[in-house]
Amino acid sequence: MSSPTAGATALDLADPTTFVRNDPLAFWSEVRDRSPVYWHDGRAGRPGFWVVSRYADVLASYADAARLSSARGTVLDVLLRGDDSAGGRMLAVTDRPRHRELRSVMLRAFSPRVLGEVVGRVERRAEELVRRVTGVGGFDFATEVAEHLPMGTICDLLSVPAADRADLLRWNKSALSSDEADVDPYAAVEARNQILLYFVDLAERRRARPGDDVVSMVATVTVGGKLLSIEEVALNCYSLILGGDESSRVSAICAVKAFADFPDQWRAVRDGAVAVDTAVEEVVRWATPAMHFARTATTDLELGGRQVRAGDIVTLWNLSANFDEREFDRPGRFAVARTPNRHVSFGHGPHFCLGAHLGRAELRALLTALAGAVRGIEMTGSPQRVYSNFLNGYRTLPVTFVGR
Ligand code: HEM
């Protein structure tokens, strides 16, 4: 099978260092033109996989959940090592009809009443965090601000007791394998197990004595007359951290970096020339926090003129689709006023991000807080990229905020 192997395009997409060393935008532009759907050979003993790069093909693949399954896993790294152990039990890695049932349960966690309260707290938290770092000189936006927004929000959503939050935050930090190249994989697995066990315990307690909160709701709801297993409750509570923490964090970091890189775009937001909601969409496109999501073909099918076989891994590259010239006018420009802006950062189709409203609300709160307090944003050093072929963005961002 042909694959783009000439010169700069011979990138190993399964290797996280690829994205630290190379400019992905130039690579993807060439792939979209020359080999929009290609077979990526297996390397270093790992299986091969399909790479889908054009916006239209990525969108169609997300929509085709019947032939492109999520149940074996949706992250390339996991699929190359075997099946996702949460397959069929955790929303993101479940196919219909079970997916539809689980989704309707989890959607209740995002009812307007619950969300209204959570969003109000996000706004206050963002204001407080921004106020603390404005006018104080250099600081790391990633650790001082971005790290505190999403986990606080998810803990609010799940009504995690205040006394338990420090433990959860500590485990979650060790569970994140993508922050450093030399992270101990066993410590990360151990931390993930701790989080799961924590939610098993919380789910059991809330099932026994339900309150007016999301964990109680998921623990007591019946689907077709049956309760979810305690494991399913725990996995799906954890999935909100998995889905919502890092993606929101890197988006916030990307927002501030983009405003430092393009001060005219910051002025447009700060002075109200562009609506915050419009700017949020461009931040999410520019950030593209999940570089890809993956699927497994359930049957032979044709994709972008190529023949995919049942059982093949198919990767959908948001990082390419969001910068496809066929969909976006001058996609390489960060333009906060961009409309339309039909990016795929939140996915598309049946698995469309459950937390999109909340993710947007967090960024809206951040941009609003910044516009209220900050005149100028300047970088004071080089940011460090996340070490991953899935999560896109930076893990440090040295900056100063000049007060208004
Ligand atoms: C699904 C991105 C924030 C929870 C997804 C998917 C994407 C995505 C691309 C689709 C995955 C697929 O098709 O396989 C993002 C981005 C975010 C964000 C870019 C922030 C900027 C959140 C938040 C939460 C969340 C805040 C929860 C609190 C979920 C869940 C799913 C999901 C549970 C699985 C939905 C399903 O399979 O039906 N997200 N997400 N996400 N997201 Fe998000």
mmCIF file with all atom_site columns, N, CA, C and O and ligand atoms in Angstrom, residues 62 70 74 91-93 99 103 110 154 157 239-240 243-245 247-248 251 284 289-290 293-295 318 344-348 350-356 358-360 362-363, ligand 1:
data_model
loop_
_atom_site.group_PDB
_atom_site.id
_atom_site.type_symbol
_atom_site.label_atom_id
_atom_site.label_alt_id
_atom_site.label_comp_id
_atom_site.label_asym_id
_atom_site.label_entity_id
_atom_site.label_seq_id
_atom_site.pdbx_PDB_ins_code
_atom_site.Cartn_x
_atom_site.Cartn_y
_atom_site.Cartn_z
_atom_site.occupancy
_atom_site.B_iso_or_equiv
_atom_site.pdbx_formal_charge
_atom_site.auth_seq_id
_atom_site.auth_comp_id
_atom_site.auth_asym_id
_atom_site.auth_atom_id
_atom_site.pdbx_PDB_model_num
ATOM   1   N  N   . TYR A 1 62  ? -16.433 10.364 11.559 1.00 0.00 ? 62  TYR A N   1
ATOM   2   C  CA  . TYR A 1 62  ? -17.037 10.518 12.890 1.00 0.00 ? 62  TYR A CA  1
ATOM   3   C  C   . TYR A 1 62  ? -18.524 10.128 12.854 1.00 0.00 ? 62  TYR A C   1
ATOM   4   O  O   . TYR A 1 62  ? -19.045 9.543  13.801 1.00 0.00 ? 62  TYR A O   1
ATOM   5   N  N   . SER A 1 70  ? -16.029 2.454  18.254 1.00 0.00 ? 70  SER A N   1
ATOM   6   C  CA  . SER A 1 70  ? -15.227 3.046  19.333 1.00 0.00 ? 70  SER A CA  1
ATOM   7   C  C   . SER A 1 70  ? -14.898 2.031  20.425 1.00 0.00 ? 70  SER A C   1
ATOM   8   O  O   . SER A 1 70  ? -14.126 2.328  21.334 1.00 0.00 ? 70  SER A O   1
ATOM   9   N  N   . THR A 1 74  ? -10.309 4.506  21.529 1.00 0.00 ? 74  THR A N   1
ATOM   10  C  CA  . THR A 1 74  ? -10.401 5.659  20.621 1.00 0.00 ? 74  THR A CA  1
ATOM   11  C  C   . THR A 1 74  ? -9.115  6.479  20.598 1.00 0.00 ? 74  THR A C   1
ATOM   12  O  O   . THR A 1 74  ? -9.068  7.548  20.008 1.00 0.00 ? 74  THR A O   1
ATOM   13  N  N   . LEU A 1 91  ? -18.680 5.454  28.442 1.00 0.00 ? 91  LEU A N   1
ATOM   14  C  CA  . LEU A 1 91  ? -19.373 6.099  27.319 1.00 0.00 ? 91  LEU A CA  1
ATOM   15  C  C   . LEU A 1 91  ? -18.528 6.238  26.042 1.00 0.00 ? 91  LEU A C   1
ATOM   16  O  O   . LEU A 1 91  ? -18.951 5.804  24.970 1.00 0.00 ? 91  LEU A O   1
ATOM   17  N  N   . ALA A 1 92  ? -17.349 6.840  26.175 1.00 0.00 ? 92  ALA A N   1
ATOM   18  C  CA  . ALA A 1 92  ? -16.562 7.177  24.984 1.00 0.00 ? 92  ALA A CA  1
ATOM   19  C  C   . ALA A 1 92  ? -16.135 5.942  24.202 1.00 0.00 ? 92  ALA A C   1
ATOM   20  O  O   . ALA A 1 92  ? -15.888 6.017  22.999 1.00 0.00 ? 92  ALA A O   1
ATOM   21  N  N   . VAL A 1 93  ? -16.018 4.784  24.876 1.00 0.00 ? 93  VAL A N   1
ATOM   22  C  CA  . VAL A 1 93  ? -15.532 3.573  24.209 1.00 0.00 ? 93  VAL A CA  1
ATOM   23  C  C   . VAL A 1 93  ? -16.629 2.510  24.154 1.00 0.00 ? 93  VAL A C   1
ATOM   24  O  O   . VAL A 1 93  ? -16.398 1.341  24.453 1.00 0.00 ? 93  VAL A O   1
ATOM   25  N  N   . HIS A 1 99  ? -24.264 2.604  23.853 1.00 0.00 ? 99  HIS A N   1
ATOM   26  C  CA  . HIS A 1 99  ? -23.793 3.989  23.904 1.00 0.00 ? 99  HIS A CA  1
ATOM   27  C  C   . HIS A 1 99  ? -24.943 4.970  24.085 1.00 0.00 ? 99  HIS A C   1
ATOM   28  O  O   . HIS A 1 99  ? -24.874 5.896  24.890 1.00 0.00 ? 99  HIS A O   1
ATOM   29  N  N   . ARG A 1 103 ? -25.317 7.378  27.213 1.00 0.00 ? 103 ARG A N   1
ATOM   30  C  CA  . ARG A 1 103 ? -25.248 8.812  26.929 1.00 0.00 ? 103 ARG A CA  1
ATOM   31  C  C   . ARG A 1 103 ? -26.461 9.530  27.517 1.00 0.00 ? 103 ARG A C   1
ATOM   32  O  O   . ARG A 1 103 ? -26.346 10.646 28.026 1.00 0.00 ? 103 ARG A O   1
ATOM   33  N  N   . PHE A 1 110 ? -25.589 16.952 32.836 1.00 0.00 ? 110 PHE A N   1
ATOM   34  C  CA  . PHE A 1 110 ? -25.378 18.270 32.238 1.00 0.00 ? 110 PHE A CA  1
ATOM   35  C  C   . PHE A 1 110 ? -26.695 19.018 32.084 1.00 0.00 ? 110 PHE A C   1
ATOM   36  O  O   . PHE A 1 110 ? -26.888 19.763 31.138 1.00 0.00 ? 110 PHE A O   1
ATOM   37  N  N   . ILE A 1 154 ? -14.902 20.054 37.290 1.00 0.00 ? 154 ILE A N   1
ATOM   38  C  CA  . ILE A 1 154 ? -15.406 18.675 37.254 1.00 0.00 ? 154 ILE A CA  1
ATOM   39  C  C   . ILE A 1 154 ? -15.756 18.210 38.664 1.00 0.00 ? 154 ILE A C   1
ATOM   40  O  O   . ILE A 1 154 ? -16.763 17.532 38.870 1.00 0.00 ? 154 ILE A O   1
ATOM   41  N  N   . LEU A 1 157 ? -18.989 19.604 39.394 1.00 0.00 ? 157 LEU A N   1
ATOM   42  C  CA  . LEU A 1 157 ? -20.029 18.885 38.650 1.00 0.00 ? 157 LEU A CA  1
ATOM   43  C  C   . LEU A 1 157 ? -20.405 17.592 39.372 1.00 0.00 ? 157 LEU A C   1
ATOM   44  O  O   . LEU A 1 157 ? -21.578 17.217 39.429 1.00 0.00 ? 157 LEU A O   1
ATOM   45  N  N   . SER A 1 239 ? -14.628 9.222  33.554 1.00 0.00 ? 239 SER A N   1
ATOM   46  C  CA  . SER A 1 239 ? -14.525 9.656  32.148 1.00 0.00 ? 239 SER A CA  1
ATOM   47  C  C   . SER A 1 239 ? -14.721 11.164 32.010 1.00 0.00 ? 239 SER A C   1
ATOM   48  O  O   . SER A 1 239 ? -14.258 11.778 31.059 1.00 0.00 ? 239 SER A O   1
ATOM   49  N  N   . LEU A 1 240 ? -15.387 11.774 32.983 1.00 0.00 ? 240 LEU A N   1
ATOM   50  C  CA  . LEU A 1 240 ? -15.535 13.233 32.918 1.00 0.00 ? 240 LEU A CA  1
ATOM   51  C  C   . LEU A 1 240 ? -14.190 13.910 33.193 1.00 0.00 ? 240 LEU A C   1
ATOM   52  O  O   . LEU A 1 240 ? -13.882 14.958 32.607 1.00 0.00 ? 240 LEU A O   1
ATOM   53  N  N   . GLY A 1 243 ? -12.087 13.162 30.012 1.00 0.00 ? 243 GLY A N   1
ATOM   54  C  CA  . GLY A 1 243 ? -12.512 13.953 28.853 1.00 0.00 ? 243 GLY A CA  1
ATOM   55  C  C   . GLY A 1 243 ? -12.329 15.438 29.060 1.00 0.00 ? 243 GLY A C   1
ATOM   56  O  O   . GLY A 1 243 ? -12.091 16.175 28.100 1.00 0.00 ? 243 GLY A O   1
ATOM   57  N  N   . GLY A 1 244 ? -12.449 15.887 30.309 1.00 0.00 ? 244 GLY A N   1
ATOM   58  C  CA  . GLY A 1 244 ? -12.571 17.326 30.510 1.00 0.00 ? 244 GLY A CA  1
ATOM   59  C  C   . GLY A 1 244 ? -11.392 18.035 31.120 1.00 0.00 ? 244 GLY A C   1
ATOM   60  O  O   . GLY A 1 244 ? -11.318 19.262 31.050 1.00 0.00 ? 244 GLY A O   1
ATOM   61  N  N   . ASP A 1 245 ? -10.453 17.301 31.702 1.00 0.00 ? 245 ASP A N   1
ATOM   62  C  CA  . ASP A 1 245 ? -9.382  18.006 32.412 1.00 0.00 ? 245 ASP A CA  1
ATOM   63  C  C   . ASP A 1 245 ? -8.304  18.528 31.463 1.00 0.00 ? 245 ASP A C   1
ATOM   64  O  O   . ASP A 1 245 ? -8.141  19.730 31.271 1.00 0.00 ? 245 ASP A O   1
ATOM   65  N  N   . SER A 1 247 ? -7.972  18.462 28.199 1.00 0.00 ? 247 SER A N   1
ATOM   66  C  CA  . SER A 1 247 ? -8.383  19.184 26.992 1.00 0.00 ? 247 SER A CA  1
ATOM   67  C  C   . SER A 1 247 ? -8.694  20.651 27.310 1.00 0.00 ? 247 SER A C   1
ATOM   68  O  O   . SER A 1 247 ? -8.288  21.559 26.580 1.00 0.00 ? 247 SER A O   1
ATOM   69  N  N   . SER A 1 248 ? -9.381  20.883 28.438 1.00 0.00 ? 248 SER A N   1
ATOM   70  C  CA  . SER A 1 248 ? -9.695  22.267 28.799 1.00 0.00 ? 248 SER A CA  1
ATOM   71  C  C   . SER A 1 248 ? -8.429  23.006 29.217 1.00 0.00 ? 248 SER A C   1
ATOM   72  O  O   . SER A 1 248 ? -8.261  24.187 28.921 1.00 0.00 ? 248 SER A O   1
ATOM   73  N  N   . SER A 1 251 ? -6.398  24.001 26.231 1.00 0.00 ? 251 SER A N   1
ATOM   74  C  CA  . SER A 1 251 ? -7.096  25.067 25.484 1.00 0.00 ? 251 SER A CA  1
ATOM   75  C  C   . SER A 1 251 ? -6.854  26.420 26.133 1.00 0.00 ? 251 SER A C   1
ATOM   76  O  O   . SER A 1 251 ? -6.621  27.421 25.441 1.00 0.00 ? 251 SER A O   1
ATOM   77  N  N   . VAL A 1 284 ? -10.612 27.311 20.329 1.00 0.00 ? 284 VAL A N   1
ATOM   78  C  CA  . VAL A 1 284 ? -10.757 25.848 20.351 1.00 0.00 ? 284 VAL A CA  1
ATOM   79  C  C   . VAL A 1 284 ? -10.244 25.233 19.038 1.00 0.00 ? 284 VAL A C   1
ATOM   80  O  O   . VAL A 1 284 ? -9.614  24.177 19.030 1.00 0.00 ? 284 VAL A O   1
ATOM   81  N  N   . PRO A 1 289 ? -7.207  20.504 20.971 1.00 0.00 ? 289 PRO A N   1
ATOM   82  C  CA  . PRO A 1 289 ? -6.571  19.791 22.099 1.00 0.00 ? 289 PRO A CA  1
ATOM   83  C  C   . PRO A 1 289 ? -6.377  18.296 21.853 1.00 0.00 ? 289 PRO A C   1
ATOM   84  O  O   . PRO A 1 289 ? -5.369  17.735 22.277 1.00 0.00 ? 289 PRO A O   1
ATOM   85  N  N   . ALA A 1 290 ? -7.333  17.636 21.183 1.00 0.00 ? 290 ALA A N   1
ATOM   86  C  CA  . ALA A 1 290 ? -7.138  16.214 20.849 1.00 0.00 ? 290 ALA A CA  1
ATOM   87  C  C   . ALA A 1 290 ? -6.689  16.158 19.399 1.00 0.00 ? 290 ALA A C   1
ATOM   88  O  O   . ALA A 1 290 ? -7.472  16.439 18.488 1.00 0.00 ? 290 ALA A O   1
ATOM   89  N  N   . PHE A 1 293 ? -8.712  11.230 17.037 1.00 0.00 ? 293 PHE A N   1
ATOM   90  C  CA  . PHE A 1 293 ? -9.417  10.144 17.708 1.00 0.00 ? 293 PHE A CA  1
ATOM   91  C  C   . PHE A 1 293 ? -9.376  8.970  16.755 1.00 0.00 ? 293 PHE A C   1
ATOM   92  O  O   . PHE A 1 293 ? -9.193  9.152  15.544 1.00 0.00 ? 293 PHE A O   1
ATOM   93  N  N   . ALA A 1 294 ? -9.504  7.767  17.304 1.00 0.00 ? 294 ALA A N   1
ATOM   94  C  CA  . ALA A 1 294 ? -9.342  6.578  16.476 1.00 0.00 ? 294 ALA A CA  1
ATOM   95  C  C   . ALA A 1 294 ? -10.580 5.698  16.533 1.00 0.00 ? 294 ALA A C   1
ATOM   96  O  O   . ALA A 1 294 ? -11.378 5.783  17.472 1.00 0.00 ? 294 ALA A O   1
ATOM   97  N  N   . ARG A 1 295 ? -10.735 4.871  15.533 1.00 0.00 ? 295 ARG A N   1
ATOM   98  C  CA  . ARG A 1 295 ? -11.842 3.930  15.431 1.00 0.00 ? 295 ARG A CA  1
ATOM   99  C  C   . ARG A 1 295 ? -11.309 2.604  14.893 1.00 0.00 ? 295 ARG A C   1
ATOM   100 O  O   . ARG A 1 295 ? -10.201 2.546  14.374 1.00 0.00 ? 295 ARG A O   1
ATOM   101 N  N   . ASN A 1 318 ? -7.924  15.469 13.796 1.00 0.00 ? 318 ASN A N   1
ATOM   102 C  CA  . ASN A 1 318 ? -8.515  16.794 13.990 1.00 0.00 ? 318 ASN A CA  1
ATOM   103 C  C   . ASN A 1 318 ? -7.496  17.882 13.676 1.00 0.00 ? 318 ASN A C   1
ATOM   104 O  O   . ASN A 1 318 ? -7.840  18.945 13.159 1.00 0.00 ? 318 ASN A O   1
ATOM   105 N  N   . VAL A 1 344 ? -13.631 20.740 14.207 1.00 0.00 ? 344 VAL A N   1
ATOM   106 C  CA  . VAL A 1 344 ? -13.986 19.415 14.740 1.00 0.00 ? 344 VAL A CA  1
ATOM   107 C  C   . VAL A 1 344 ? -13.313 19.147 16.083 1.00 0.00 ? 344 VAL A C   1
ATOM   108 O  O   . VAL A 1 344 ? -13.154 17.994 16.480 1.00 0.00 ? 344 VAL A O   1
ATOM   109 N  N   . SER A 1 345 ? -12.925 20.211 16.770 1.00 0.00 ? 345 SER A N   1
ATOM   110 C  CA  . SER A 1 345 ? -12.222 20.012 18.048 1.00 0.00 ? 345 SER A CA  1
ATOM   111 C  C   . SER A 1 345 ? -13.054 19.231 19.054 1.00 0.00 ? 345 SER A C   1
ATOM   112 O  O   . SER A 1 345 ? -12.503 18.544 19.915 1.00 0.00 ? 345 SER A O   1
ATOM   113 N  N   . PHE A 1 346 ? -14.380 19.367 18.992 1.00 0.00 ? 346 PHE A N   1
ATOM   114 C  CA  . PHE A 1 346 ? -15.252 18.609 19.899 1.00 0.00 ? 346 PHE A CA  1
ATOM   115 C  C   . PHE A 1 346 ? -15.768 17.323 19.240 1.00 0.00 ? 346 PHE A C   1
ATOM   116 O  O   . PHE A 1 346 ? -16.708 16.698 19.743 1.00 0.00 ? 346 PHE A O   1
ATOM   117 N  N   . GLY A 1 347 ? -15.198 16.944 18.120 1.00 0.00 ? 347 GLY A N   1
ATOM   118 C  CA  . GLY A 1 347 ? -15.669 15.755 17.420 1.00 0.00 ? 347 GLY A CA  1
ATOM   119 C  C   . GLY A 1 347 ? -16.939 16.067 16.637 1.00 0.00 ? 347 GLY A C   1
ATOM   120 O  O   . GLY A 1 347 ? -17.258 17.223 16.346 1.00 0.00 ? 347 GLY A O   1
ATOM   121 N  N   . HIS A 1 348 ? -17.682 14.999 16.313 1.00 0.00 ? 348 HIS A N   1
ATOM   122 C  CA  . HIS A 1 348 ? -18.871 15.137 15.472 1.00 0.00 ? 348 HIS A CA  1
ATOM   123 C  C   . HIS A 1 348 ? -19.643 13.828 15.564 1.00 0.00 ? 348 HIS A C   1
ATOM   124 O  O   . HIS A 1 348 ? -19.065 12.777 15.829 1.00 0.00 ? 348 HIS A O   1
ATOM   125 N  N   . PRO A 1 350 ? -22.376 10.834 16.851 1.00 0.00 ? 350 PRO A N   1
ATOM   126 C  CA  . PRO A 1 350 ? -22.919 10.304 18.109 1.00 0.00 ? 350 PRO A CA  1
ATOM   127 C  C   . PRO A 1 350 ? -22.027 10.511 19.324 1.00 0.00 ? 350 PRO A C   1
ATOM   128 O  O   . PRO A 1 350 ? -22.515 10.594 20.440 1.00 0.00 ? 350 PRO A O   1
ATOM   129 N  N   . HIS A 1 351 ? -20.703 10.575 19.136 1.00 0.00 ? 351 HIS A N   1
ATOM   130 C  CA  . HIS A 1 351 ? -19.807 10.745 20.289 1.00 0.00 ? 351 HIS A CA  1
ATOM   131 C  C   . HIS A 1 351 ? -19.423 12.211 20.496 1.00 0.00 ? 351 HIS A C   1
ATOM   132 O  O   . HIS A 1 351 ? -18.495 12.490 21.265 1.00 0.00 ? 351 HIS A O   1
ATOM   133 N  N   . PHE A 1 352 ? -20.117 13.143 19.826 1.00 0.00 ? 352 PHE A N   1
ATOM   134 C  CA  . PHE A 1 352 ? -19.794 14.571 19.979 1.00 0.00 ? 352 PHE A CA  1
ATOM   135 C  C   . PHE A 1 352 ? -19.605 14.879 21.464 1.00 0.00 ? 352 PHE A C   1
ATOM   136 O  O   . PHE A 1 352 ? -20.375 14.419 22.318 1.00 0.00 ? 352 PHE A O   1
ATOM   137 N  N   . CYS A 1 353 ? -18.609 15.683 21.767 1.00 0.00 ? 353 CYS A N   1
ATOM   138 C  CA  . CYS A 1 353 ? -18.212 15.934 23.161 1.00 0.00 ? 353 CYS A CA  1
ATOM   139 C  C   . CYS A 1 353 ? -19.395 16.262 24.068 1.00 0.00 ? 353 CYS A C   1
ATOM   140 O  O   . CYS A 1 353 ? -20.115 17.222 23.850 1.00 0.00 ? 353 CYS A O   1
ATOM   141 N  N   . LEU A 1 354 ? -19.509 15.452 25.108 1.00 0.00 ? 354 LEU A N   1
ATOM   142 C  CA  . LEU A 1 354 ? -20.581 15.640 26.077 1.00 0.00 ? 354 LEU A CA  1
ATOM   143 C  C   . LEU A 1 354 ? -20.366 16.918 26.878 1.00 0.00 ? 354 LEU A C   1
ATOM   144 O  O   . LEU A 1 354 ? -21.321 17.538 27.349 1.00 0.00 ? 354 LEU A O   1
ATOM   145 N  N   . GLY A 1 355 ? -19.106 17.293 27.041 1.00 0.00 ? 355 GLY A N   1
ATOM   146 C  CA  . GLY A 1 355 ? -18.791 18.452 27.887 1.00 0.00 ? 355 GLY A CA  1
ATOM   147 C  C   . GLY A 1 355 ? -18.527 19.721 27.083 1.00 0.00 ? 355 GLY A C   1
ATOM   148 O  O   . GLY A 1 355 ? -17.967 20.684 27.611 1.00 0.00 ? 355 GLY A O   1
ATOM   149 N  N   . ALA A 1 356 ? -18.934 19.744 25.805 1.00 0.00 ? 356 ALA A N   1
ATOM   150 C  CA  . ALA A 1 356 ? -18.607 20.907 24.958 1.00 0.00 ? 356 ALA A CA  1
ATOM   151 C  C   . ALA A 1 356 ? -19.129 22.211 25.568 1.00 0.00 ? 356 ALA A C   1
ATOM   152 O  O   . ALA A 1 356 ? -18.431 23.230 25.583 1.00 0.00 ? 356 ALA A O   1
ATOM   153 N  N   . LEU A 1 358 ? -19.605 22.906 28.668 1.00 0.00 ? 358 LEU A N   1
ATOM   154 C  CA  . LEU A 1 358 ? -18.793 23.249 29.831 1.00 0.00 ? 358 LEU A CA  1
ATOM   155 C  C   . LEU A 1 358 ? -17.394 23.705 29.406 1.00 0.00 ? 358 LEU A C   1
ATOM   156 O  O   . LEU A 1 358 ? -16.848 24.673 29.955 1.00 0.00 ? 358 LEU A O   1
ATOM   157 N  N   . GLY A 1 359 ? -16.812 23.008 28.437 1.00 0.00 ? 359 GLY A N   1
ATOM   158 C  CA  . GLY A 1 359 ? -15.498 23.403 27.919 1.00 0.00 ? 359 GLY A CA  1
ATOM   159 C  C   . GLY A 1 359 ? -15.550 24.834 27.391 1.00 0.00 ? 359 GLY A C   1
ATOM   160 O  O   . GLY A 1 359 ? -14.668 25.654 27.666 1.00 0.00 ? 359 GLY A O   1
ATOM   161 N  N   . ARG A 1 360 ? -16.600 25.131 26.637 1.00 0.00 ? 360 ARG A N   1
ATOM   162 C  CA  . ARG A 1 360 ? -16.761 26.496 26.110 1.00 0.00 ? 360 ARG A CA  1
ATOM   163 C  C   . ARG A 1 360 ? -16.949 27.494 27.257 1.00 0.00 ? 360 ARG A C   1
ATOM   164 O  O   . ARG A 1 360 ? -16.386 28.590 27.232 1.00 0.00 ? 360 ARG A O   1
ATOM   165 N  N   . GLU A 1 362 ? -15.844 27.331 30.280 1.00 0.00 ? 362 GLU A N   1
ATOM   166 C  CA  . GLU A 1 362 ? -14.581 27.587 30.977 1.00 0.00 ? 362 GLU A CA  1
ATOM   167 C  C   . GLU A 1 362 ? -13.748 28.611 30.211 1.00 0.00 ? 362 GLU A C   1
ATOM   168 O  O   . GLU A 1 362 ? -13.176 29.529 30.794 1.00 0.00 ? 362 GLU A O   1
ATOM   169 N  N   . LEU A 1 363 ? -13.696 28.458 28.889 1.00 0.00 ? 363 LEU A N   1
ATOM   170 C  CA  . LEU A 1 363 ? -12.903 29.398 28.092 1.00 0.00 ? 363 LEU A CA  1
ATOM   171 C  C   . LEU A 1 363 ? -13.557 30.775 28.070 1.00 0.00 ? 363 LEU A C   1
ATOM   172 O  O   . LEU A 1 363 ? -12.870 31.802 28.122 1.00 0.00 ? 363 LEU A O   1
HETATM 173 C  C1  . HEM B 2 .   ? -15.987 13.400 23.846 1.00 0.00 ? 1   HEM B C1  1
HETATM 174 C  C2  . HEM B 2 .   ? -13.025 17.145 22.905 1.00 0.00 ? 1   HEM B C2  1
HETATM 175 C  C3  . HEM B 2 .   ? -14.164 19.137 27.191 1.00 0.00 ? 1   HEM B C3  1
HETATM 176 C  C4  . HEM B 2 .   ? -16.357 15.015 28.433 1.00 0.00 ? 1   HEM B C4  1
HETATM 177 C  C5  . HEM B 2 .   ? -15.149 14.273 23.199 1.00 0.00 ? 1   HEM B C5  1
HETATM 178 C  C6  . HEM B 2 .   ? -14.724 14.146 21.823 1.00 0.00 ? 1   HEM B C6  1
HETATM 179 C  C7  . HEM B 2 .   ? -13.870 15.188 21.566 1.00 0.00 ? 1   HEM B C7  1
HETATM 180 C  C8  . HEM B 2 .   ? -13.773 15.990 22.767 1.00 0.00 ? 1   HEM B C8  1
HETATM 181 C  C9  . HEM B 2 .   ? -13.154 15.462 20.245 1.00 0.00 ? 1   HEM B C9  1
HETATM 182 C  C10 . HEM B 2 .   ? -15.168 13.052 20.825 1.00 0.00 ? 1   HEM B C10 1
HETATM 183 C  C11 . HEM B 2 .   ? -14.393 11.767 21.022 1.00 0.00 ? 1   HEM B C11 1
HETATM 184 C  C12 . HEM B 2 .   ? -14.734 10.714 19.997 1.00 0.00 ? 1   HEM B C12 1
HETATM 185 O  O1  . HEM B 2 .   ? -15.436 10.987 19.010 1.00 0.00 ? 1   HEM B O1  1
HETATM 186 O  O2  . HEM B 2 .   ? -14.269 9.572  20.152 1.00 0.00 ? 1   HEM B O2  1
HETATM 187 C  C13 . HEM B 2 .   ? -13.075 18.007 23.990 1.00 0.00 ? 1   HEM B C13 1
HETATM 188 C  C14 . HEM B 2 .   ? -12.436 19.309 24.048 1.00 0.00 ? 1   HEM B C14 1
HETATM 189 C  C15 . HEM B 2 .   ? -12.757 19.872 25.258 1.00 0.00 ? 1   HEM B C15 1
HETATM 190 C  C16 . HEM B 2 .   ? -13.599 18.919 25.950 1.00 0.00 ? 1   HEM B C16 1
HETATM 191 C  C17 . HEM B 2 .   ? -11.589 19.900 22.926 1.00 0.00 ? 1   HEM B C17 1
HETATM 192 C  C18 . HEM B 2 .   ? -12.377 21.205 25.854 1.00 0.00 ? 1   HEM B C18 1
HETATM 193 C  C19 . HEM B 2 .   ? -11.987 22.258 25.186 1.00 0.00 ? 1   HEM B C19 1
HETATM 194 C  C20 . HEM B 2 .   ? -14.885 18.216 27.893 1.00 0.00 ? 1   HEM B C20 1
HETATM 195 C  C21 . HEM B 2 .   ? -15.402 18.397 29.232 1.00 0.00 ? 1   HEM B C21 1
HETATM 196 C  C22 . HEM B 2 .   ? -16.008 17.222 29.579 1.00 0.00 ? 1   HEM B C22 1
HETATM 197 C  C23 . HEM B 2 .   ? -15.878 16.311 28.462 1.00 0.00 ? 1   HEM B C23 1
HETATM 198 C  C24 . HEM B 2 .   ? -15.269 19.686 30.053 1.00 0.00 ? 1   HEM B C24 1
HETATM 199 C  C25 . HEM B 2 .   ? -16.710 16.823 30.856 1.00 0.00 ? 1   HEM B C25 1
HETATM 200 C  C26 . HEM B 2 .   ? -16.745 17.490 31.953 1.00 0.00 ? 1   HEM B C26 1
HETATM 201 C  C27 . HEM B 2 .   ? -16.438 14.236 27.292 1.00 0.00 ? 1   HEM B C27 1
HETATM 202 C  C28 . HEM B 2 .   ? -17.068 12.916 27.269 1.00 0.00 ? 1   HEM B C28 1
HETATM 203 C  C29 . HEM B 2 .   ? -16.983 12.458 25.941 1.00 0.00 ? 1   HEM B C29 1
HETATM 204 C  C30 . HEM B 2 .   ? -16.270 13.492 25.195 1.00 0.00 ? 1   HEM B C30 1
HETATM 205 C  C31 . HEM B 2 .   ? -17.709 12.194 28.458 1.00 0.00 ? 1   HEM B C31 1
HETATM 206 C  C32 . HEM B 2 .   ? -17.496 11.123 25.382 1.00 0.00 ? 1   HEM B C32 1
HETATM 207 C  C33 . HEM B 2 .   ? -18.821 11.372 24.667 1.00 0.00 ? 1   HEM B C33 1
HETATM 208 C  C34 . HEM B 2 .   ? -19.362 10.133 23.968 1.00 0.00 ? 1   HEM B C34 1
HETATM 209 O  O3  . HEM B 2 .   ? -18.581 9.223  23.663 1.00 0.00 ? 1   HEM B O3  1
HETATM 210 O  O4  . HEM B 2 .   ? -20.592 10.076 23.732 1.00 0.00 ? 1   HEM B O4  1
HETATM 211 N  N1  . HEM B 2 .   ? -14.562 15.406 23.748 1.00 0.00 ? 1   HEM B N1  1
HETATM 212 N  N2  . HEM B 2 .   ? -13.751 17.804 25.157 1.00 0.00 ? 1   HEM B N2  1
HETATM 213 N  N3  . HEM B 2 .   ? -15.200 16.942 27.456 1.00 0.00 ? 1   HEM B N3  1
HETATM 214 N  N4  . HEM B 2 .   ? -15.972 14.540 26.041 1.00 0.00 ? 1   HEM B N4  1
HETATM 215 FE FE1 . HEM B 2 .   ? -14.953 16.213 25.573 1.00 0.00 ? 1   HEM B FE1 1
#
